[in-house]
mmCIF file of C-alpha atoms in Angstrom:
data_model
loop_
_atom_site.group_PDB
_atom_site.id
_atom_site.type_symbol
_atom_site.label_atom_id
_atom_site.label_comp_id
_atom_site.label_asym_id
_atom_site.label_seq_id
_atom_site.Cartn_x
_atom_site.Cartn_y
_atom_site.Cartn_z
ATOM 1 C CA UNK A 1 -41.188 30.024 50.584
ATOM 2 C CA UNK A 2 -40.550 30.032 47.179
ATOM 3 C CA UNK A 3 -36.407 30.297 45.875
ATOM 4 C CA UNK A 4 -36.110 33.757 45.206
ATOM 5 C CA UNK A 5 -37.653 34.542 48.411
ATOM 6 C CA UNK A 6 -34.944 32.358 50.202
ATOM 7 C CA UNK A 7 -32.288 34.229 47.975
ATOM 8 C CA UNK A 8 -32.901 37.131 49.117
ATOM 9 C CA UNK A 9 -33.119 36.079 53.206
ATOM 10 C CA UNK A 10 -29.376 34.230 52.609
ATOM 11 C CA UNK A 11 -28.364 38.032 51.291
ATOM 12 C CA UNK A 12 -29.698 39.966 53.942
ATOM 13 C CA UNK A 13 -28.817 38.006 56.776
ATOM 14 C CA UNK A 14 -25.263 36.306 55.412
ATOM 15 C CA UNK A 15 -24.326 38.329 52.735
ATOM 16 C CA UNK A 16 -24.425 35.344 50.635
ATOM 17 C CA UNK A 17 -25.957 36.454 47.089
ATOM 18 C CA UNK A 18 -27.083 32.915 45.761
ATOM 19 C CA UNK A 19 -29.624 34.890 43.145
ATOM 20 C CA UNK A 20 -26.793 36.262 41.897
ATOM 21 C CA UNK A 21 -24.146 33.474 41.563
ATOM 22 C CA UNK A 22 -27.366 31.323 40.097
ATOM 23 C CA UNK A 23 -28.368 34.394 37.665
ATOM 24 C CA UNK A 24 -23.779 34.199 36.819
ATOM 25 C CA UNK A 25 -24.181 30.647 36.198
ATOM 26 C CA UNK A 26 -27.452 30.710 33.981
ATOM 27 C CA UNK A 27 -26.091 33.028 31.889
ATOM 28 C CA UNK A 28 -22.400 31.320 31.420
ATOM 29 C CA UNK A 29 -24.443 28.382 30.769
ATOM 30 C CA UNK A 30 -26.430 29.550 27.596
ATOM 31 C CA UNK A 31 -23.668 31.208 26.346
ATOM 32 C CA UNK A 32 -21.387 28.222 26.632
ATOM 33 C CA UNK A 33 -24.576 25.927 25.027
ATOM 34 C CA UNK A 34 -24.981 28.532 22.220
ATOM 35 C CA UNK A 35 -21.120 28.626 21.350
ATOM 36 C CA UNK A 36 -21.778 24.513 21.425
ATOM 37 C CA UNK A 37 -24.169 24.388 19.031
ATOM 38 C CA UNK A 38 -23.124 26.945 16.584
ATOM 39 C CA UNK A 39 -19.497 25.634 16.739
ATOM 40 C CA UNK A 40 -21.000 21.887 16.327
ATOM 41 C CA UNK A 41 -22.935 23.732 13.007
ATOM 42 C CA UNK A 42 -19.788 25.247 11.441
ATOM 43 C CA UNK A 43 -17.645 22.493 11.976
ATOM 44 C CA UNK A 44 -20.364 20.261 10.129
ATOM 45 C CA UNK A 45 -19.863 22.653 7.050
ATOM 46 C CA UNK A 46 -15.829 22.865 7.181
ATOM 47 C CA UNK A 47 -15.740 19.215 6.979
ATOM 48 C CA UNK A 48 -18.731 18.566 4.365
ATOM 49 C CA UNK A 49 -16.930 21.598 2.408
ATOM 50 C CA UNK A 50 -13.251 19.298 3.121
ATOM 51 C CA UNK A 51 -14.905 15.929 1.622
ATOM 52 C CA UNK A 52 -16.240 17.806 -1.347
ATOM 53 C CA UNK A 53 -12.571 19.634 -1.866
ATOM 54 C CA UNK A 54 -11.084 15.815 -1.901
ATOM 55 C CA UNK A 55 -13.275 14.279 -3.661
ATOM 56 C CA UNK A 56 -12.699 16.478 -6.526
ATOM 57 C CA UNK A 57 -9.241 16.665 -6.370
ATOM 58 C CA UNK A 58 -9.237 12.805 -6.504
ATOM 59 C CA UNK A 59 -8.080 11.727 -2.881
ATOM 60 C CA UNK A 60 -8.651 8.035 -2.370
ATOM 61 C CA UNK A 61 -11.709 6.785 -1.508
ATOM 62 C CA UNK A 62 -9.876 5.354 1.763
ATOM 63 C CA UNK A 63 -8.198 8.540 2.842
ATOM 64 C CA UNK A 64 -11.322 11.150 3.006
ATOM 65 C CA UNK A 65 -13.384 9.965 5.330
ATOM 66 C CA UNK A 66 -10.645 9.329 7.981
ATOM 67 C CA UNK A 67 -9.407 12.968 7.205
ATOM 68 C CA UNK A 68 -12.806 14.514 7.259
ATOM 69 C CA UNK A 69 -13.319 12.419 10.525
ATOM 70 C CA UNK A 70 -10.060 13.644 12.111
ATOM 71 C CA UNK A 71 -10.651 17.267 11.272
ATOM 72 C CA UNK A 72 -14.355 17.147 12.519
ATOM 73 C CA UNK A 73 -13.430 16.126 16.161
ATOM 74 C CA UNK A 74 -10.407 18.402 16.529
ATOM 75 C CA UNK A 75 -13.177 21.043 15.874
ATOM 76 C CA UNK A 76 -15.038 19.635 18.113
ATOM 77 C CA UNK A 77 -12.826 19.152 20.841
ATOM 78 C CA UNK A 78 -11.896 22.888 20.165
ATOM 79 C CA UNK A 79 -15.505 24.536 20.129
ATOM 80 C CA UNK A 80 -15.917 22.291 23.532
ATOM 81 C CA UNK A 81 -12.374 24.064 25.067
ATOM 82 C CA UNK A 82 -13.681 27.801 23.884
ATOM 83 C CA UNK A 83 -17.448 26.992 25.295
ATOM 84 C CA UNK A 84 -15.679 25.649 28.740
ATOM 85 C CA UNK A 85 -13.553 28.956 28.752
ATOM 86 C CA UNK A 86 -16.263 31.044 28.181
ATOM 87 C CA UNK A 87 -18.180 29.570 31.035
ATOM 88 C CA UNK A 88 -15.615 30.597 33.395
ATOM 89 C CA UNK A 89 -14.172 26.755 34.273
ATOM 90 C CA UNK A 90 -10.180 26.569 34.754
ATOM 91 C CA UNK A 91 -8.892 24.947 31.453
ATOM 92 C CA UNK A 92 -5.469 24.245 33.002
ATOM 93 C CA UNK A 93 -6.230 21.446 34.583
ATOM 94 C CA UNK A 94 -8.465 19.725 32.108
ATOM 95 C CA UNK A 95 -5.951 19.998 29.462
ATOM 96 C CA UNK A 96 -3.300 18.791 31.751
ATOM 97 C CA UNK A 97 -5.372 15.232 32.166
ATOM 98 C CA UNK A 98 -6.204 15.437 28.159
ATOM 99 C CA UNK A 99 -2.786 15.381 27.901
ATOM 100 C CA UNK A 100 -1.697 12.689 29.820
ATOM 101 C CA UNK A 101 -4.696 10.505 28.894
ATOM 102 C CA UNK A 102 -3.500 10.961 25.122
ATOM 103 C CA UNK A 103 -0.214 10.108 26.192
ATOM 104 C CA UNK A 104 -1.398 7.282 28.189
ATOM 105 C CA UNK A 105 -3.576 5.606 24.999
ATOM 106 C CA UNK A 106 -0.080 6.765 22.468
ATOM 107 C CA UNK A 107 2.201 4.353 24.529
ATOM 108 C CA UNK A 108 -0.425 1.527 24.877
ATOM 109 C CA UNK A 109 -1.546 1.606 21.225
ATOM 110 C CA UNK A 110 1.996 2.243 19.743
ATOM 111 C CA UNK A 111 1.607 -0.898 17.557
ATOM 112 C CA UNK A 112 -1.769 0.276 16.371
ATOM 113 C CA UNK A 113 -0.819 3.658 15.617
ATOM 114 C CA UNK A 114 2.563 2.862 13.198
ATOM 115 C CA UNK A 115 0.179 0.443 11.367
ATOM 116 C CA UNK A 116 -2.163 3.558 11.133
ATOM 117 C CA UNK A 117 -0.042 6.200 9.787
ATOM 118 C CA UNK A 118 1.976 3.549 7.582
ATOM 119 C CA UNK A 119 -1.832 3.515 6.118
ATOM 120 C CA UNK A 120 -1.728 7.030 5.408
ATOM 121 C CA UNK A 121 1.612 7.184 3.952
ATOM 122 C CA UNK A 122 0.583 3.958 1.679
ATOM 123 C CA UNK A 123 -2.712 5.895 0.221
ATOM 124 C CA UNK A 124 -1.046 9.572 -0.213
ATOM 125 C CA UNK A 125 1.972 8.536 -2.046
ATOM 126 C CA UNK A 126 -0.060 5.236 -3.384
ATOM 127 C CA UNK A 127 3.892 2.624 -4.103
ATOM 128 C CA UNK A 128 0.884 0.187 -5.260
ATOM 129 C CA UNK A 129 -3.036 0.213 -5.870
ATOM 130 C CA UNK A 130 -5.735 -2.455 -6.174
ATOM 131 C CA UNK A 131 -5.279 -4.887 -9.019
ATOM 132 C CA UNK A 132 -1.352 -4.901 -8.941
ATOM 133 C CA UNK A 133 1.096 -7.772 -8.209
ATOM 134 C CA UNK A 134 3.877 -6.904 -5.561
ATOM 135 C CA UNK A 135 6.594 -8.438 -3.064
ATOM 136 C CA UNK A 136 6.767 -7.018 0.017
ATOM 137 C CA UNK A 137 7.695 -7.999 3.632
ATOM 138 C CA UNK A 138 8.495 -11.805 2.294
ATOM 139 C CA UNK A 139 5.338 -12.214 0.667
ATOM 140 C CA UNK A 140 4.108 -11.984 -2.958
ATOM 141 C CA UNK A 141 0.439 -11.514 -4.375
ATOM 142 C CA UNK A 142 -2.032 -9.366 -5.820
ATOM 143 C CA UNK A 143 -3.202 -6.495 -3.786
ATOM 144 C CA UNK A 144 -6.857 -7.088 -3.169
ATOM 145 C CA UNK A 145 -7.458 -4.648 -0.525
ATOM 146 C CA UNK A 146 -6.002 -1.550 0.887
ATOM 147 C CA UNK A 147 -7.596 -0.205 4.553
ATOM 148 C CA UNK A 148 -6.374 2.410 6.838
ATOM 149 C CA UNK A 149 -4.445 -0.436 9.258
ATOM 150 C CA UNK A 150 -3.261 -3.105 6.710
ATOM 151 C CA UNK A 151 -2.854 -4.545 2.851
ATOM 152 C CA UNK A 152 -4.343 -7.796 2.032
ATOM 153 C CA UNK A 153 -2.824 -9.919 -0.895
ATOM 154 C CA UNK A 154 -3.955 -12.773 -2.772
ATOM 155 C CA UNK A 155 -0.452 -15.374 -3.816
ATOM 156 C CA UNK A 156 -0.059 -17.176 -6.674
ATOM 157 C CA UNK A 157 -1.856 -20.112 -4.986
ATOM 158 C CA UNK A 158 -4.656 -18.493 -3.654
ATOM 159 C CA UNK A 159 -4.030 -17.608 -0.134
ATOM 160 C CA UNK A 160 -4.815 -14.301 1.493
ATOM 161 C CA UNK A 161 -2.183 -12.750 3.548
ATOM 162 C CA UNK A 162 -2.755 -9.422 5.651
ATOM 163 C CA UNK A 163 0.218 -7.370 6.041
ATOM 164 C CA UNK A 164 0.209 -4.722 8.945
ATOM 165 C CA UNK A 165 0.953 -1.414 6.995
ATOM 166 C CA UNK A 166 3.695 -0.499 9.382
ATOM 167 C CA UNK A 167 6.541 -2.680 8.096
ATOM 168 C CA UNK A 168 4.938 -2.677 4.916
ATOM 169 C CA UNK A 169 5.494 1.497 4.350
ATOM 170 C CA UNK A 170 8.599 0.787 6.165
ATOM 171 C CA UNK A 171 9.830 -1.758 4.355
ATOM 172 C CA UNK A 172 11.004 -2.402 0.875
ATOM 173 C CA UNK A 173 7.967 -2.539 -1.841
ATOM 174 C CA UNK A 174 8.351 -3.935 -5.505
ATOM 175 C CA UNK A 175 5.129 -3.431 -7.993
ATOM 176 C CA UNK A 176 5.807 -6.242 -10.708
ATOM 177 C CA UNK A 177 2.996 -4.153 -12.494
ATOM 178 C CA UNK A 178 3.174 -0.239 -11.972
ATOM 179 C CA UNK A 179 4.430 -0.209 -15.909
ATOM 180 C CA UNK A 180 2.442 -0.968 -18.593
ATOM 181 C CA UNK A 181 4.846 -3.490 -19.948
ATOM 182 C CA UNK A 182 7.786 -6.087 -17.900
ATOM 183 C CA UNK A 183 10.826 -7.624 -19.302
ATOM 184 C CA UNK A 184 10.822 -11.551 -19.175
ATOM 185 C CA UNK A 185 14.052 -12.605 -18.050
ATOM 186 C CA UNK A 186 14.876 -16.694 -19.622
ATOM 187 C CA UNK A 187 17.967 -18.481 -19.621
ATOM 188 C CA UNK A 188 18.551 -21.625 -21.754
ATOM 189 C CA UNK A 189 22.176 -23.818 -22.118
ATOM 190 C CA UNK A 190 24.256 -25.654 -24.732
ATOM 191 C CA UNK A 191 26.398 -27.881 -25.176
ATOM 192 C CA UNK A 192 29.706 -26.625 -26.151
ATOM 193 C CA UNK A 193 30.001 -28.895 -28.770
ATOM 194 C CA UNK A 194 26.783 -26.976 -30.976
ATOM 195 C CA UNK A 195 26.608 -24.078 -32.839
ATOM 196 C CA UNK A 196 25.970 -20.553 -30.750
ATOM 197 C CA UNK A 197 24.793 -18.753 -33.723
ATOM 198 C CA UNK A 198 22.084 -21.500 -34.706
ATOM 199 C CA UNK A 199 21.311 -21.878 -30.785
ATOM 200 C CA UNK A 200 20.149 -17.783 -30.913
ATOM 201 C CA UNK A 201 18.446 -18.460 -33.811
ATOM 202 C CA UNK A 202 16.236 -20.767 -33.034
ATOM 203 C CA UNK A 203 15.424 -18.946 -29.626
ATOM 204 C CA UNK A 204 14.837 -15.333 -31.786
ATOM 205 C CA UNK A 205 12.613 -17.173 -34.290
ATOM 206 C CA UNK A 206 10.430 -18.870 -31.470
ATOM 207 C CA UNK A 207 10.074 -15.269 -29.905
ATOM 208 C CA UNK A 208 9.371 -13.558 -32.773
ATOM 209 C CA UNK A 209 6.660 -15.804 -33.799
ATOM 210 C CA UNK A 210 4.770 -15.173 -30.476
ATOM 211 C CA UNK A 211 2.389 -12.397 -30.636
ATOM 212 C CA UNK A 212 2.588 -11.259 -27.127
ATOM 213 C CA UNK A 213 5.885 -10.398 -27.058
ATOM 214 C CA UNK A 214 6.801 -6.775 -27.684
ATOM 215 C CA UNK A 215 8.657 -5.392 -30.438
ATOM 216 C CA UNK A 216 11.551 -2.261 -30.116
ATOM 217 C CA UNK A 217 7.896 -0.585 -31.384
ATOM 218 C CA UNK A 218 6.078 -1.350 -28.863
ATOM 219 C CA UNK A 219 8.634 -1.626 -25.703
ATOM 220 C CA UNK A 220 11.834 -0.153 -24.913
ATOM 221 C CA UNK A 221 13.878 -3.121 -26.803
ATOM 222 C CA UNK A 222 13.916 -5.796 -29.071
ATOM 223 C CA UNK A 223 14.118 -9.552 -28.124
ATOM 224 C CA UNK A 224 17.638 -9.879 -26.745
ATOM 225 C CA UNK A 225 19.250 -13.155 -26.670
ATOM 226 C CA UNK A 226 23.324 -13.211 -25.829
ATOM 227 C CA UNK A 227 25.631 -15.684 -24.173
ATOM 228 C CA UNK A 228 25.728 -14.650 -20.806
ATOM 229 C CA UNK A 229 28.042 -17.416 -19.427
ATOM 230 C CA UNK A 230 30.785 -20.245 -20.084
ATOM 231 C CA UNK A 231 29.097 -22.493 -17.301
ATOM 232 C CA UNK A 232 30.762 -25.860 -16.043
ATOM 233 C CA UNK A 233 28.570 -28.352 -18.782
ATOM 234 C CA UNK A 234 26.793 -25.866 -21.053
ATOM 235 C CA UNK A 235 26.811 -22.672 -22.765
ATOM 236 C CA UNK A 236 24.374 -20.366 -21.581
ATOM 237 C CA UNK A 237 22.130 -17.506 -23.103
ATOM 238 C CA UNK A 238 20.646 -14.886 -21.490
ATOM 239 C CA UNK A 239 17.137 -14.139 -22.986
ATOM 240 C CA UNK A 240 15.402 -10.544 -22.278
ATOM 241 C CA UNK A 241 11.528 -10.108 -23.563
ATOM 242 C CA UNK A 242 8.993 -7.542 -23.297
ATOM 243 C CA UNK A 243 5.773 -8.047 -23.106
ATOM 244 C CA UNK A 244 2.307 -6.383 -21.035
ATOM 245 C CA UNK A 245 1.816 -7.374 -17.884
ATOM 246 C CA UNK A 246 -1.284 -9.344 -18.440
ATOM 247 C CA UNK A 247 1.057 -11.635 -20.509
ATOM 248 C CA UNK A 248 3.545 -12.191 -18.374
ATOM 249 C CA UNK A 249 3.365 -15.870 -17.365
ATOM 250 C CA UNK A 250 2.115 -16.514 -20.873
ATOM 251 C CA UNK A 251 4.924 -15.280 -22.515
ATOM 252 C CA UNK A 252 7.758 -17.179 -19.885
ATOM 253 C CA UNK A 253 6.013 -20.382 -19.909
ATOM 254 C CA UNK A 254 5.335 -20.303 -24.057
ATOM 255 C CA UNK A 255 9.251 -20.142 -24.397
ATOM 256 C CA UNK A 256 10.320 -22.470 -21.708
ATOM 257 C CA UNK A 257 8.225 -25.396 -23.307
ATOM 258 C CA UNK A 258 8.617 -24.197 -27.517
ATOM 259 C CA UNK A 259 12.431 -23.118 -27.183
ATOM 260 C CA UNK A 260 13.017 -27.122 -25.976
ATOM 261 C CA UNK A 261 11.135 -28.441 -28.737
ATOM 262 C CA UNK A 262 12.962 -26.242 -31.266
ATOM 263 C CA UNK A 263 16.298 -27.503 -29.572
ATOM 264 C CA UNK A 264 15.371 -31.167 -29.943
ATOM 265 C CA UNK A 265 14.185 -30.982 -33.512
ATOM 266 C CA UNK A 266 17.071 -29.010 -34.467
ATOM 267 C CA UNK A 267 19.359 -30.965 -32.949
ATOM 268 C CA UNK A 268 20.683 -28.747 -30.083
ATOM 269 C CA UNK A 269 21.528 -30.407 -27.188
ATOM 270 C CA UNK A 270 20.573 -29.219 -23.673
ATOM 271 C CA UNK A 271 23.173 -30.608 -21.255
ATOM 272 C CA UNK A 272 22.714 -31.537 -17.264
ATOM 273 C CA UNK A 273 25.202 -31.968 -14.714
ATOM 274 C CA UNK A 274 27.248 -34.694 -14.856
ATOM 275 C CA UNK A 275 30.413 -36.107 -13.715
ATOM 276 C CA UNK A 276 33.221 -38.513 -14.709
ATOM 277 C CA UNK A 277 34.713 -40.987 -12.751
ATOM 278 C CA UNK A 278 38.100 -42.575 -13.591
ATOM 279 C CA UNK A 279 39.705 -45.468 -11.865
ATOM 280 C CA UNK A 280 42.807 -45.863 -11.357
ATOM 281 C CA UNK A 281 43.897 -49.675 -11.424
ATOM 282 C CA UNK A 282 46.004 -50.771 -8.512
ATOM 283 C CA UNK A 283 48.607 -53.478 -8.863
#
């Protein structure tokens, strides 16, 4: 007795028309498979058509794949909803434990998901890229690597530090080297008993004989150097540079070291701390 034979007893005695419901199915089935596979096809070209758009409107390198990723399963989760509809299954429900599944994952991976989204925010409105020297979240270094969940730096001493991008694009950033050039910032003391105007001399000439630092040519001002305060034991100048970034350390240590050697061959005495005592004799 072969199946269609058996359909067709179950209809004539019971009414029940199984060739038909199976004939129903069949057919809700191929349609549902074909609106599958040519959804699966066209969402392959939107996103392949999406990376090529980024790419050549110079999205990081970082940032298109996990939009072109995001993008291609939201298509596919769609073309899967429209083939289930058109197959005749109750969509209610489903979406109703989608939902609460989502939901479910949201709250246990909040953690996960700020450091994800602080990722985005740090590659679209790039505060810093690879290469440059910033302070953030207590820690200072040179970015070495920017991913979707976290920033690794590189201190002054050579250790690696991974910063979850979370705090990091909630928190306060400072690039040292976004600008081409950065302002050196020195401050060297007198005694009050030598001469002010020799003192800024001698820290203008050593500055000016130093290549690497800028002139009102090249950056925004000249060398500066001004008393900036009357200080308990010495006399103290404020001393503003510019130089490129790449210079920077070359530049604050070259005065530091030449600015006390002009001060001891000219004479100029650098004071410390000190303090008198007087006793008082008691009869």
């Amino acid at each position: 007795m072969n199946s269609l034979f058996f359909g067709n007893f179950l209809y004539d005695w019971f009414g029940i028309n199984i060739g038909g419901q199976i004939e129903n199915f069949a057919i809700s089935l191929l349609i549902g498979l074909t609106v599958i596979v040519f959804g699966f096809m066209v969402a392959g070209q939107v996103t392949k058509a999406l990376r090529k758009i980024l790419r050549s409107r110079g999205v990081d390198d970082t940032l298109t794949p996990f939009l072109t990723s995001t993008i291609k399963y939201i298509l596919y989760a769609l073309v899967i909803i429209i083939a289930a509809s058109t197959m005749g299954l109750e969509m209610t429900s489903i979406v109703g434990v989608v939902a609460s599944l989502g939901l479910a994952i949201g709250l246990a991976l909040q953690g996960a998901l700020a450091n994800f989204a602080g990722g985005v925010l740090i590659i679209i409105l790039k505060p810093f890229k690879k290469g440059d020297f910033i302070s953030a979240q207590g820690e200072s270094g040179t970015v070495q690597d920017i991913n979707i969940v976290s920033t690794t730096l590189l201190t002054l001493d050579h250790k690696t530090v991974f910063i979850p991008n979370g705090p990091l694009a909630g928190g306060n950033i400072t690039n040292f080297t976004r600008g081409e050039v950065r302002r050196c910032d020195l401050t060297f003391g007198i005694s009050y008993s030598d001469d002010i105007e020799k003192a800024r001399k001698i820290i203008l000439d050593v500055a000016r004989d130093f290549e690497p630092i800028l002139t009102q040519k090249q950056a925004p001002d000249d060398p500066f150097v001004r008393v900036v305060k009357l200080g308990d034991s010495s006399v103290n100048f404020t001393c503003r540079l510019w130089t490129k970034n790449e210079h920077y350390w070359d530049v604050y240590f070259h005065m530091t070291e030449e600015v006390k050697k002009a001060f001891d061959r000219e004479g100029i005495s650098i004071p410390f701390p000190q303090m008198d005592v007087h006793l008082d004799k008691v009869n």
